[in-house]
Coordinates of C-alpha atoms in Angstrom, one line a residue:
M787 CA 0.0 0.0 0.0
A788 CA 1.5 3.3 -1.1
T789 CA 1.8 6.5 0.9
V790 CA -0.4 9.5 0.3
A791 CA 2.7 11.3 -1.1
E792 CA 3.3 8.5 -3.5
H793 CA -0.3 8.5 -4.7
L794 CA -0.1 12.3 -5.0
I795 CA 3.1 12.1 -7.2
E796 CA 1.5 9.5 -9.4
A797 CA -1.6 11.7 -9.9
L798 CA 0.6 14.6 -10.9
R799 CA 2.6 12.4 -13.3
V800 CA -0.6 11.1 -15.0
S801 CA -1.6 14.7 -15.6
G802 CA 1.7 15.6 -17.3
V803 CA 3.6 17.2 -14.5
R804 CA 7.3 16.4 -14.7
R805 CA 8.9 19.0 -12.4
V806 CA 8.3 20.4 -8.9
Y807 CA 10.1 23.6 -7.8
G808 CA 10.8 24.0 -4.1
L809 CA 13.0 23.9 -1.1
P810 CA 13.0 20.9 1.2
G811 CA 11.9 20.9 4.8
D812 CA 11.0 18.5 7.6
S813 CA 7.2 18.7 7.1
L814 CA 7.8 18.2 3.3
N815 CA 10.0 15.2 3.7
G816 CA 7.4 12.6 2.8
F817 CA 6.6 14.5 -0.4
T818 CA 10.2 15.0 -1.5
D819 CA 11.1 11.4 -0.7
A820 CA 8.2 10.3 -2.9
I821 CA 9.6 12.4 -5.7
R822 CA 13.1 10.9 -5.2
R823 CA 11.6 7.4 -5.6
S824 CA 9.3 8.2 -8.5
G825 CA 12.0 8.4 -11.1
E826 CA 9.7 10.4 -13.5
I827 CA 9.2 13.7 -11.7
S828 CA 12.3 15.9 -10.9
W829 CA 12.8 18.0 -7.8
E830 CA 14.0 21.5 -9.0
H831 CA 15.9 22.7 -6.0
V832 CA 16.0 26.5 -5.6
R833 CA 17.5 28.8 -2.9
H834 CA 14.3 30.6 -1.9
E835 CA 10.6 29.4 -2.1
E836 CA 9.6 32.7 -3.7
T837 CA 11.8 31.6 -6.6
A838 CA 10.0 28.3 -6.7
A839 CA 6.7 30.0 -7.3
F840 CA 8.1 32.4 -9.9
A841 CA 9.7 29.6 -11.7
A842 CA 6.5 27.6 -11.7
A843 CA 4.7 30.6 -13.1
A844 CA 7.1 30.9 -16.0
D845 CA 7.0 27.2 -16.6
A846 CA 3.2 27.3 -16.9
A847 CA 3.3 30.5 -19.1
L848 CA 5.7 28.7 -21.6
T849 CA 4.2 25.3 -21.6
G850 CA 0.6 26.1 -21.1
G851 CA 0.4 23.1 -18.7
L852 CA 0.0 22.8 -14.9
A853 CA 3.2 23.7 -13.0
V854 CA 3.9 22.8 -9.4
C855 CA 5.8 24.3 -6.5
A856 CA 6.1 23.3 -2.9
G857 CA 7.1 24.7 0.5
S858 CA 7.4 23.4 4.0
C859 CA 5.2 24.5 6.9
G860 CA 5.1 28.0 8.2
P861 CA 7.9 30.2 6.8
G862 CA 8.6 27.8 4.0
N863 CA 5.2 28.0 2.2
L864 CA 4.8 31.6 3.4
H865 CA 7.7 32.5 1.1
L866 CA 5.8 31.2 -1.9
I867 CA 3.2 33.9 -1.6
N868 CA 4.7 36.7 -3.7
G869 CA 5.4 34.4 -6.6
L870 CA 1.9 32.9 -6.3
Y871 CA 0.4 36.4 -6.5
D872 CA 2.4 36.9 -9.7
A873 CA 1.1 33.6 -11.1
Q874 CA -2.5 34.3 -10.1
R875 CA -2.5 37.8 -11.6
S876 CA -0.7 36.5 -14.8
R877 CA -3.5 33.9 -15.1
V878 CA -1.3 30.8 -15.4
P879 CA -2.1 27.3 -13.9
V880 CA 0.0 26.7 -10.8
L881 CA -0.5 24.1 -8.0
A882 CA 1.2 24.9 -4.7
I883 CA 1.7 22.1 -2.2
A884 CA 1.9 23.8 1.2
A885 CA 3.0 21.5 3.9
H886 CA 1.5 22.2 7.3
I887 CA 2.2 21.6 11.0
P888 CA 0.9 18.4 12.7
R889 CA -2.9 18.4 12.4
T890 CA -3.3 17.8 16.1
E891 CA -1.4 21.0 16.9
I892 CA -3.4 23.3 14.5
G893 CA -4.9 26.1 16.5
S894 CA -2.4 25.8 19.4
D895 CA 0.1 28.5 18.3
Y896 CA 2.5 25.7 17.6
F897 CA 6.0 26.2 16.3
Q898 CA 5.9 27.7 12.8
E899 CA 2.1 27.7 12.8
T900 CA 0.3 29.8 10.2
H901 CA -3.1 29.5 8.6
P902 CA -2.3 28.8 4.9
Q903 CA -5.9 28.7 3.7
E904 CA -6.3 32.3 4.9
L905 CA -2.8 33.5 3.8
F906 CA -3.3 32.3 0.2
R907 CA -7.0 33.2 -0.1
E908 CA -6.4 36.4 -2.1
C909 CA -3.9 34.9 -4.5
S910 CA -5.6 31.6 -5.5
V911 CA -8.7 30.2 -7.2
Y912 CA -8.8 27.3 -4.8
R913 CA -7.3 26.4 -1.4
E914 CA -8.1 23.6 1.0
L915 CA -6.7 21.6 3.9
V916 CA -6.3 17.8 3.7
S917 CA -7.1 16.6 7.2
T918 CA -7.2 12.9 6.6
P919 CA -5.7 10.6 3.9
E920 CA -9.2 9.8 2.6
M921 CA -9.7 13.5 1.7
A922 CA -6.5 13.8 -0.3
P923 CA -7.6 12.3 -3.7
R924 CA -10.6 14.5 -4.1
I925 CA -9.1 17.7 -2.9
L926 CA -6.0 17.2 -5.1
E927 CA -8.2 16.6 -8.1
M928 CA -10.4 19.6 -7.5
A929 CA -7.4 21.8 -7.0
M930 CA -5.8 20.7 -10.2
R931 CA -9.0 21.1 -12.1
A932 CA -9.5 24.6 -10.6
A933 CA -6.0 25.6 -11.6
V934 CA -6.2 24.5 -15.3
E935 CA -9.9 25.6 -15.8
D936 CA -9.6 29.0 -14.1
S937 CA -6.0 29.6 -15.2
G938 CA -4.9 30.4 -11.7
V939 CA -3.3 29.2 -8.5
A940 CA -4.6 26.3 -6.4
V941 CA -3.2 25.5 -3.0
V942 CA -3.4 22.2 -1.3
V943 CA -2.4 22.3 2.4
I944 CA -1.2 19.0 3.8
P945 CA 0.1 18.3 7.4
G946 CA 3.5 16.7 7.2
E947 CA 2.5 13.4 8.8
I948 CA -0.3 12.8 6.3
F949 CA 2.2 12.5 3.4
L950 CA 3.6 9.4 5.1
Q951 CA 0.4 7.7 5.9
R952 CA -0.6 4.6 3.9
A953 CA -3.7 4.7 1.7
D954 CA -5.2 2.4 -0.8
A955 CA -5.6 3.4 -4.4
S956 CA -9.3 3.8 -4.3
G957 CA -10.3 7.4 -5.0
W958 CA -7.1 8.3 -6.7
T959 CA -7.8 9.0 -10.3
A960 CA -5.7 7.4 -13.0
R961 CA -7.1 9.9 -15.6
P962 CA -5.3 13.0 -16.5
I963 CA -6.6 16.4 -15.5
A964 CA -6.5 18.7 -18.5
A965 CA -8.3 22.0 -19.3
A966 CA -11.5 21.5 -21.3
R967 CA -11.6 23.0 -24.8
S968 CA -14.6 25.3 -25.6
I969 CA -15.9 27.7 -28.1
V970 CA -17.1 30.8 -26.3
V971 CA -18.9 33.5 -28.4
P972 CA -21.5 36.2 -27.6
D973 CA -25.1 35.7 -28.8
D974 CA -26.1 36.8 -32.3
E975 CA -27.9 40.0 -31.1
S976 CA -24.8 41.2 -29.2
L977 CA -22.6 40.5 -32.2
R978 CA -25.0 42.5 -34.5
R979 CA -24.9 45.5 -32.0
A980 CA -21.1 45.4 -32.0
A981 CA -21.0 45.3 -35.8
A982 CA -23.4 48.3 -36.0
I983 CA -21.2 50.4 -33.8
L984 CA -18.0 49.5 -35.7
N985 CA -19.6 49.9 -39.1
D986 CA -21.0 53.4 -38.2
A987 CA -17.7 54.6 -36.7
S988 CA -15.3 56.7 -38.9
A989 CA -12.2 56.1 -36.7
V990 CA -11.9 52.7 -35.1
T991 CA -8.9 51.7 -32.9
I992 CA -8.2 48.2 -31.6
L993 CA -6.6 47.7 -28.2
G994 CA -5.4 44.1 -27.7
G995 CA -4.0 42.3 -24.7
A996 CA -2.9 38.9 -23.6
G997 CA -6.3 37.5 -24.4
A998 CA -5.4 37.9 -28.1
A999 CA -3.0 34.9 -27.9
G1000 CA -3.7 32.5 -30.7
A1001 CA -5.8 35.1 -32.6
H1002 CA -3.1 37.0 -34.5
D1003 CA -4.2 36.3 -38.0
A1004 CA -7.9 36.9 -37.3
L1005 CA -7.0 40.2 -35.5
I1006 CA -5.0 41.4 -38.6
Q1007 CA -7.9 40.6 -40.9
L1008 CA -10.2 42.5 -38.6
A1009 CA -7.9 45.5 -38.6
A1010 CA -7.8 45.4 -42.4
T1011 CA -11.6 45.4 -42.6
L1012 CA -11.9 48.3 -40.2
N1013 CA -8.8 50.2 -41.4
A1014 CA -8.1 50.3 -37.7
P1015 CA -4.7 51.0 -36.0
V1016 CA -3.8 48.3 -33.5
V1017 CA -2.5 49.3 -30.1
H1018 CA -1.3 46.7 -27.6
A1019 CA -1.1 46.6 -23.9
L1020 CA 2.2 45.2 -22.5
R1021 CA 1.0 41.7 -22.0
G1022 CA -0.3 41.7 -25.6
K1023 CA 3.1 42.6 -27.1
E1024 CA 4.3 39.1 -27.8
F1025 CA 1.0 38.1 -29.5
I1026 CA 0.1 41.3 -31.5
E1027 CA 3.0 43.4 -32.7
Y1028 CA 4.8 41.0 -35.1
D1029 CA 3.9 40.8 -38.8
N1030 CA 1.3 43.5 -38.2
P1031 CA 1.0 46.3 -40.7
F1032 CA -1.6 48.0 -38.5
D1033 CA 0.6 48.1 -35.4
V1034 CA 1.1 51.6 -33.9
G1035 CA 2.8 50.5 -30.7
M1036 CA 2.0 50.2 -27.0
T1037 CA 0.0 52.4 -24.7
G1038 CA 0.2 52.9 -21.0
L1039 CA 2.9 54.3 -18.6
L1040 CA 5.6 52.4 -20.5
G1041 CA 4.1 52.9 -23.9
F1042 CA 4.5 55.1 -27.0
A1043 CA 3.0 58.4 -27.9
S1044 CA 1.6 56.9 -31.1
G1045 CA -0.4 54.3 -29.2
Y1046 CA -1.8 56.9 -26.9
K1047 CA -2.7 59.2 -29.8
A1048 CA -4.4 56.4 -31.8
M1049 CA -6.7 55.6 -28.9
K1050 CA -7.4 59.3 -28.0
E1051 CA -8.4 60.1 -31.6
A1052 CA -10.8 57.2 -32.0
D1053 CA -14.5 57.5 -32.1
A1054 CA -14.8 53.7 -31.5
L1055 CA -12.5 51.6 -29.4
L1056 CA -12.6 47.8 -29.6
M1057 CA -10.9 46.2 -26.6
L1058 CA -9.8 42.6 -27.3
G1059 CA -8.7 40.4 -24.4
T1060 CA -7.2 43.2 -22.3
D1061 CA -7.7 44.4 -18.7
F1062 CA -5.6 47.4 -19.3
P1063 CA -5.8 49.2 -15.9
Y1064 CA -5.1 52.9 -16.6
P1065 CA -8.2 55.0 -17.2
Q1066 CA -6.3 58.1 -18.1
F1067 CA -5.2 56.5 -21.4
F1068 CA -8.7 55.7 -22.7
P1069 CA -10.5 58.0 -25.1
D1070 CA -12.9 60.5 -23.6
H1071 CA -15.8 60.4 -26.1
A1072 CA -15.4 57.2 -28.1
K1073 CA -17.9 54.3 -28.0
V1074 CA -16.2 51.3 -26.4
I1075 CA -16.8 47.6 -27.0
Q1076 CA -14.9 45.2 -24.8
V1077 CA -14.4 41.5 -25.4
D1078 CA -13.3 39.3 -22.5
I1079 CA -13.7 35.7 -21.5
R1080 CA -14.4 36.9 -17.9
G1081 CA -17.6 38.8 -17.8
R1082 CA -16.9 40.4 -14.4
H1083 CA -14.0 42.3 -16.1
L1084 CA -16.2 44.1 -18.5
G1085 CA -16.3 47.8 -18.0
R1086 CA -14.2 47.9 -14.8
R1087 CA -11.5 50.1 -16.4
T1088 CA -13.5 52.5 -18.5
P1089 CA -17.3 52.9 -19.2
I1090 CA -18.3 50.7 -22.1
D1091 CA -21.2 50.8 -24.5
L1092 CA -21.2 47.0 -25.1
G1093 CA -19.6 44.1 -23.4
L1094 CA -19.1 40.8 -25.1
V1095 CA -18.2 37.6 -23.2
G1096 CA -16.1 35.3 -25.3
T1097 CA -12.6 34.4 -26.4
V1098 CA -11.0 36.8 -28.7
A1099 CA -10.4 34.2 -31.4
D1100 CA -14.0 32.9 -31.4
T1101 CA -15.6 36.3 -31.1
V1102 CA -13.6 37.9 -33.9
A1103 CA -14.4 35.0 -36.1
A1104 CA -18.1 35.4 -35.5
L1105 CA -18.0 39.2 -35.8
Q1106 CA -15.9 39.4 -39.0
P1107 CA -18.8 38.4 -41.5
L1108 CA -21.0 41.2 -40.1
L1109 CA -18.5 44.0 -40.8
H1110 CA -18.4 46.3 -43.8
Q1111 CA -15.1 46.9 -45.5
K1112 CA -14.1 50.5 -44.7
T1113 CA -12.5 52.6 -47.4
D1114 CA -11.5 55.7 -45.4
R1115 CA -7.9 55.3 -44.2
Q1116 CA -7.4 58.8 -42.7
H1117 CA -7.3 57.7 -39.1
L1118 CA -5.2 54.6 -39.9
D1119 CA -2.7 56.5 -42.0
R1120 CA -2.3 59.3 -39.5
S1121 CA -1.7 56.8 -36.7
L1122 CA 0.9 54.9 -38.8
R1123 CA 2.7 58.1 -39.7
H1124 CA 2.9 59.1 -36.0
Y1125 CA 4.1 55.6 -35.1
R1126 CA 6.9 55.7 -37.7
K1127 CA 8.0 59.0 -36.3
T1128 CA 7.8 57.8 -32.7
R1129 CA 9.6 54.6 -33.5
Q1130 CA 12.4 56.4 -35.3
A1131 CA 12.9 58.8 -32.4
M1132 CA 13.2 55.8 -30.0
D1133 CA 15.5 53.8 -32.2
E1134 CA 17.9 56.8 -32.5
L1135 CA 18.5 56.4 -28.7
A1136 CA 19.4 52.7 -28.9
V1137 CA 22.9 53.4 -30.1
N1138 CA 26.5 53.8 -28.9
D1139 CA 26.4 57.5 -28.1
R1140 CA 29.8 58.4 -29.4
D1141 CA 31.4 56.2 -26.8
R1142 CA 30.0 58.3 -24.0
T1143 CA 29.6 56.7 -20.6
P1144 CA 27.7 55.5 -18.7
I1145 CA 26.1 53.3 -21.4
R1146 CA 22.6 54.1 -22.6
P1147 CA 20.2 51.4 -21.4
E1148 CA 18.3 51.6 -24.7
Y1149 CA 21.5 50.5 -26.4
V1150 CA 21.8 47.5 -24.1
A1151 CA 18.2 46.4 -24.9
G1152 CA 18.6 47.0 -28.6
L1153 CA 21.8 44.9 -28.8
A1154 CA 20.2 42.1 -26.8
D1155 CA 17.3 42.1 -29.2
Q1156 CA 19.6 42.0 -32.2
L1157 CA 21.9 39.2 -30.9
A1158 CA 19.4 36.9 -29.2
S1159 CA 18.0 33.9 -31.0
D1160 CA 14.8 34.0 -33.0
D1161 CA 13.0 31.9 -30.4
A1162 CA 14.5 33.4 -27.3
V1163 CA 12.6 33.7 -24.1
F1164 CA 13.1 37.1 -22.4
T1165 CA 12.3 37.5 -18.8
V1166 CA 12.4 41.1 -17.4
D1167 CA 12.5 42.8 -14.0
V1168 CA 10.0 45.5 -13.2
G1169 CA 11.2 49.1 -13.3
S1170 CA 13.5 50.4 -16.0
P1171 CA 14.3 46.9 -17.5
V1172 CA 10.7 46.4 -18.4
V1173 CA 10.6 49.8 -20.0
W1174 CA 13.5 49.0 -22.3
A1175 CA 12.2 45.5 -23.0
A1176 CA 8.7 46.9 -24.0
R1177 CA 10.3 49.4 -26.4
Y1178 CA 13.2 47.6 -27.9
L1179 CA 12.6 43.8 -27.9
S1180 CA 11.2 42.6 -31.1
M1181 CA 8.6 39.8 -31.0
N1182 CA 8.2 37.5 -34.0
G1183 CA 5.6 34.9 -33.0
R1184 CA 8.3 32.5 -31.7
R1185 CA 10.0 34.7 -29.0
R1186 CA 8.4 34.9 -25.6
L1187 CA 8.3 37.8 -23.1
I1188 CA 7.7 37.0 -19.4
G1189 CA 7.6 39.4 -16.5
S1190 CA 5.5 40.5 -13.5
F1191 CA 3.4 42.7 -15.7
N1192 CA 0.2 42.7 -13.6
H1193 CA 1.7 42.1 -10.1
G1194 CA 4.7 44.4 -10.7
T1195 CA 7.1 42.8 -8.3
M1196 CA 10.8 43.3 -8.1
A1197 CA 13.2 40.3 -8.4
C1198 CA 11.3 38.3 -11.0
A1199 CA 13.6 38.2 -14.0
L1200 CA 16.1 35.6 -12.7
P1201 CA 13.5 33.3 -11.0
H1202 CA 11.3 33.4 -14.1
A1203 CA 14.3 32.6 -16.2
I1204 CA 15.0 29.6 -14.0
G1205 CA 11.5 28.2 -14.6
A1206 CA 11.7 29.0 -18.3
Q1207 CA 15.1 27.3 -18.8
T1208 CA 14.1 24.3 -16.7
A1209 CA 10.9 23.8 -18.7
Q1210 CA 12.6 24.2 -22.1
P1211 CA 16.3 23.4 -21.6
G1212 CA 17.2 23.7 -25.3
R1213 CA 15.9 27.2 -25.7
Q1214 CA 17.9 30.4 -25.2
V1215 CA 16.7 32.3 -22.1
V1216 CA 17.8 35.9 -21.5
A1217 CA 17.0 37.7 -18.2
L1218 CA 17.1 41.5 -18.3
A1219 CA 17.7 42.2 -14.6
G1220 CA 17.8 45.4 -12.6
D1221 CA 20.6 45.7 -10.1
G1222 CA 18.0 46.0 -7.3
G1223 CA 15.9 43.1 -8.5
L1224 CA 18.9 40.8 -9.0
T1225 CA 20.3 41.4 -5.6
M1226 CA 16.9 40.8 -3.9
L1227 CA 17.2 37.1 -4.8
F1228 CA 20.9 37.1 -5.5
G1229 CA 21.4 33.6 -4.2
E1230 CA 19.5 32.2 -7.2
L1231 CA 22.7 32.7 -9.3
V1232 CA 23.9 29.6 -7.4
T1233 CA 20.8 27.8 -8.7
L1234 CA 22.0 28.4 -12.2
I1235 CA 25.2 26.5 -11.4
Q1236 CA 23.6 23.8 -9.2
N1237 CA 20.8 23.0 -11.8
A1238 CA 23.1 23.5 -14.9
L1239 CA 20.8 26.2 -16.4
P1240 CA 22.5 28.2 -19.1
V1241 CA 20.5 31.4 -18.5
K1242 CA 22.1 34.6 -19.8
V1243 CA 21.6 37.5 -17.2
I1244 CA 22.1 41.0 -18.5
V1245 CA 22.3 43.4 -15.5
F1246 CA 21.2 47.1 -16.0
D1247 CA 23.7 48.4 -13.4
N1248 CA 22.8 52.0 -12.6
S1249 CA 23.4 51.8 -8.8
S1250 CA 19.9 52.9 -8.0
L1251 CA 16.3 51.9 -7.8
N1252 CA 15.9 53.7 -11.1
F1253 CA 12.2 53.6 -11.8
V1254 CA 11.4 54.6 -8.2
E1255 CA 13.6 57.7 -8.7
L1256 CA 11.6 58.6 -11.8
E1257 CA 8.4 58.3 -9.8
M1258 CA 9.9 60.6 -7.2
K1259 CA 10.9 63.2 -9.9
A1260 CA 7.5 63.2 -11.4
A1261 CA 6.0 63.8 -7.9
G1262 CA 8.4 66.7 -7.2
I1263 CA 10.3 64.7 -4.6
V1264 CA 14.1 64.8 -4.1
N1265 CA 15.5 61.3 -4.6
F1266 CA 16.1 59.6 -1.3
G1267 CA 16.7 56.1 -0.2
T1268 CA 17.2 54.8 -3.7
D1269 CA 21.0 54.5 -3.9
L1270 CA 22.5 51.1 -4.3
V1271 CA 26.1 50.1 -3.4
N1272 CA 26.7 47.4 -5.9
P1273 CA 29.5 44.8 -6.2
D1274 CA 31.1 44.0 -9.5
F1275 CA 28.4 41.5 -10.5
A1276 CA 30.7 39.9 -13.1
A1277 CA 33.4 39.3 -10.5
V1278 CA 30.8 37.7 -8.2
A1279 CA 29.5 35.5 -11.0
R1280 CA 33.1 34.3 -11.8
A1281 CA 33.6 33.5 -8.1
M1282 CA 30.5 31.3 -8.4
G1283 CA 31.8 29.5 -11.5
I1284 CA 29.6 31.5 -13.9
F1285 CA 30.8 33.3 -17.0
G1286 CA 31.1 37.0 -16.0
R1287 CA 31.9 40.1 -18.0
R1288 CA 31.7 43.7 -16.8
V1289 CA 31.1 46.3 -19.4
E1290 CA 31.8 50.0 -18.8
Q1291 CA 32.6 51.1 -22.3
P1292 CA 29.9 51.1 -25.1
A1293 CA 32.4 49.8 -27.6
D1294 CA 32.8 46.6 -25.5
L1295 CA 29.2 45.8 -25.2
H1296 CA 28.6 44.0 -28.5
Q1297 CA 31.4 41.5 -28.0
A1298 CA 30.5 40.9 -24.4
L1299 CA 27.0 39.9 -25.3
V1300 CA 28.2 37.7 -28.2
D1301 CA 30.6 35.9 -25.9
A1302 CA 27.9 35.4 -23.2
F1303 CA 25.3 34.2 -25.7
E1304 CA 27.8 31.7 -27.2
F1305 CA 29.0 30.4 -23.8
D1306 CA 27.8 26.9 -23.0
G1307 CA 26.5 27.7 -19.5
P1308 CA 25.1 30.5 -17.4
A1309 CA 26.5 33.9 -18.0
V1310 CA 26.3 37.3 -16.3
V1311 CA 26.9 40.5 -18.2
D1312 CA 27.1 43.5 -15.8
V1313 CA 26.5 46.7 -17.8
V1314 CA 27.1 50.0 -16.2
T1315 CA 24.2 52.1 -17.5
A1316 CA 23.1 55.7 -17.2
R1317 CA 21.3 56.4 -14.0
Q1318 CA 19.5 59.5 -15.2
E1319 CA 18.0 58.2 -18.4
L1320 CA 14.4 59.2 -18.4
S1321 CA 11.7 56.8 -19.6
I1322 CA 9.1 59.4 -20.4
P1323 CA 5.4 58.2 -20.5
P1324 CA 3.5 58.9 -23.8
A1325 CA 1.5 61.7 -22.2
I1326 CA 2.8 64.1 -19.6
T1327 CA 0.1 65.5 -17.2
V1328 CA 0.2 69.0 -15.8
E1329 CA 0.8 67.5 -12.4
Q1330 CA 3.9 65.5 -13.7
A1331 CA 5.3 68.6 -15.3
K1332 CA 4.9 70.6 -12.1
G1333 CA 6.4 67.7 -10.3
F1334 CA 9.6 67.7 -12.4
S1335 CA 9.9 71.5 -11.8
L1336 CA 9.5 71.1 -8.1
Y1337 CA 12.0 68.2 -8.2
A1338 CA 14.6 70.5 -9.9
I1339 CA 14.1 73.3 -7.4
R1340 CA 14.2 71.1 -4.4
T1341 CA 17.2 69.2 -5.6
I1342 CA 19.1 72.5 -6.0
L1343 CA 18.0 73.7 -2.6
A1344 CA 19.1 70.3 -1.1
G1345 CA 22.6 71.1 -2.4
R1346 CA 22.5 68.4 -5.1
A1347 CA 22.8 70.5 -8.2
D1348 CA 25.3 67.9 -9.6
E1349 CA 22.4 65.4 -9.8
L1350 CA 20.3 67.8 -11.8
L1351 CA 23.2 68.6 -14.1
D1352 CA 23.7 64.9 -14.7
L1353 CA 20.0 64.6 -15.6
V1354 CA 20.2 67.4 -18.1
T1355 CA 23.4 66.1 -19.6
T1356 CA 22.0 62.6 -20.0
N1357 CA 18.6 63.5 -21.5
V1358 CA 18.8 67.0 -23.0
A1359 CA 22.3 67.9 -24.1
R1360 CA 23.1 64.7 -26.0
R1361 CA 19.8 64.8 -27.8
I1362 CA 20.5 68.3 -29.0
L1363 CA 23.8 67.0 -30.3
D1364 CA 22.0 64.2 -32.1

C-alpha cells in the first residue's frame, strides 16, 4: 500500500507534471522522498521558495500546462506567496503544495504555525486543507481542475505526517486532469450590435492584450476590414506586434506616444482580451466595445457601450462576417505616420552615443534584441528593464516575453528565467535584470550552477532603484533612499563559476553579449548604465510637469545640483547634439 505522497506524485505524473520547484523541509520530507523514488518527476531545487513560485509561473506560461511548486510548513510555504500572487495575476495554472504543522497542533500556536488557507485566499482560485488521507484524492483533483480551468493558482495544504500515511488506491484518479476546450462566443444579437457600432464609426482603434494569444491572423484581418490601427497593452506585445502592418505600438505608462494618440483620436475603441488598468489613457468620447472571457472584467476600467463575453479568437471569427469593409484610411494612415516618427525617435536612442559613458540602457536592450536567437525567451524585471524591453525587444511569433506585468514585483527576472530554462532546456533564455531586482534574490545565481541552467543574465547596473527615482521626480520629490552600493556583479559571478563580464565602455558591449550568448552555460553581463536616463510616458500630465519642476528646485535647494546637471546632460544635451 503506497503512501499519500506516492499517490499524489502519481496523480501529478498522469496529468503531465514532470517538475516540482521548491526547497525541502521536515514537514515536506514525505513528499520530496516520494519524488526521489518516483523516477519520473524531478525536484527542481532553488534557494528561496519565492523563486519556486516564480519559476512555476514561468513554466506554466511557456508550456501552457500545470506547473507545481512546494514549500514546507510556516515560513517555507509563506515564502511562496509573492510568486503565487504573480502567477495568479498573470493567469497561469500553478499548483502549490503547502506542507503544514501536525494536524493535532493546529490552533495551538504551535512552532511555525500559520493558517495557509487564509494566507493564500487572495492569490488563489482554490485552497483547501487535507485533514485525513481519505480527503487527499478528491481535494487534489479539485485543486488541479480549478488551476487549469480558471488559469490560476490552487493551494493544497497538507500536514506533514499525512504525506507518510498509507492509503489504498481507491479514489485516486488514473485519468489526466486537463483543461476543457470550448468555443465561447457572444449571442447573435450582441454581435450585431457590435458590428453596427463599428460599421458606423469613422475612426476605429483596436486595443489588444494577452487574451489575443492565438488570434493573431484573425486580428490582422479584422484591422484590415476596419482600417483600424492596432494598439497593444504590455502583455499583448508578444502576440500582437509582429507581422502586423496595422501596429502603432504600445500604450500605458511604458508605452509610445503613437499608441496613446491612436486611442485618444478614435470614435470607437474595440478592446480585445485586455484588462488594461489605466483610465487616463482611454479616449474621452469614443464608443467602447470590450471582449473578454471573464464577464466580471467588462467595464471595470472605463465605461463601455457594449460588453461581449467570449474568447478573442471565437468572437472575432463570429464578428468578421458582419462588418463592412471601410475605405476611409485617414485615421489609420495618421496613426501609422505618427508611429513611424515615434519609432524612429526611440531607435535613435538605442545606439552607442559616441562612446559616452555611462552606457545608454536603450543600447543594451537594442543589442540584446539583435543578438538573441529567433525563439529566445526574455524575462524582465520591473522598473527600468521592463521599459526598455517593452520598447526595444522585437517579438516575432516565436519569441516569448515573461515578466511580472500585472503584479509588478521586483526580483522576478532571474526566478522566471530559472523556470523557463528548466521547462525548455534547449531554448535560449535571457534575463534582463535590474541591479536592485537581481540582488533581492541574489542567491539564485547559485541555482543556475547547481541545476546546470545556461541562463544569460544582463544586468542594468545604474546603482539605483531607477524607476522609483523617476516616480519621485514626477511627484516633485528629491530622490532619497534609492542609492544602491553594488559589487562587481561579473566578478561575483566568476567566483561562483559563472561566465562573468563587466562592461563600462559602449564599444565593448557587442562582443561581451556575443561571448555570453555563445557560452555553454550560465552567464552574467554586468553593464554600467546611465542612472539619469528618463523613460518618459507617452502623455505628460500637468501634475507631472509641475512635479519635475518642483524636483529640480528642491534638488538644488538640497545642495545636489550635480544630480540635476547629470539629468540634463544625459537627457537633453546629447539629444540636441544628435
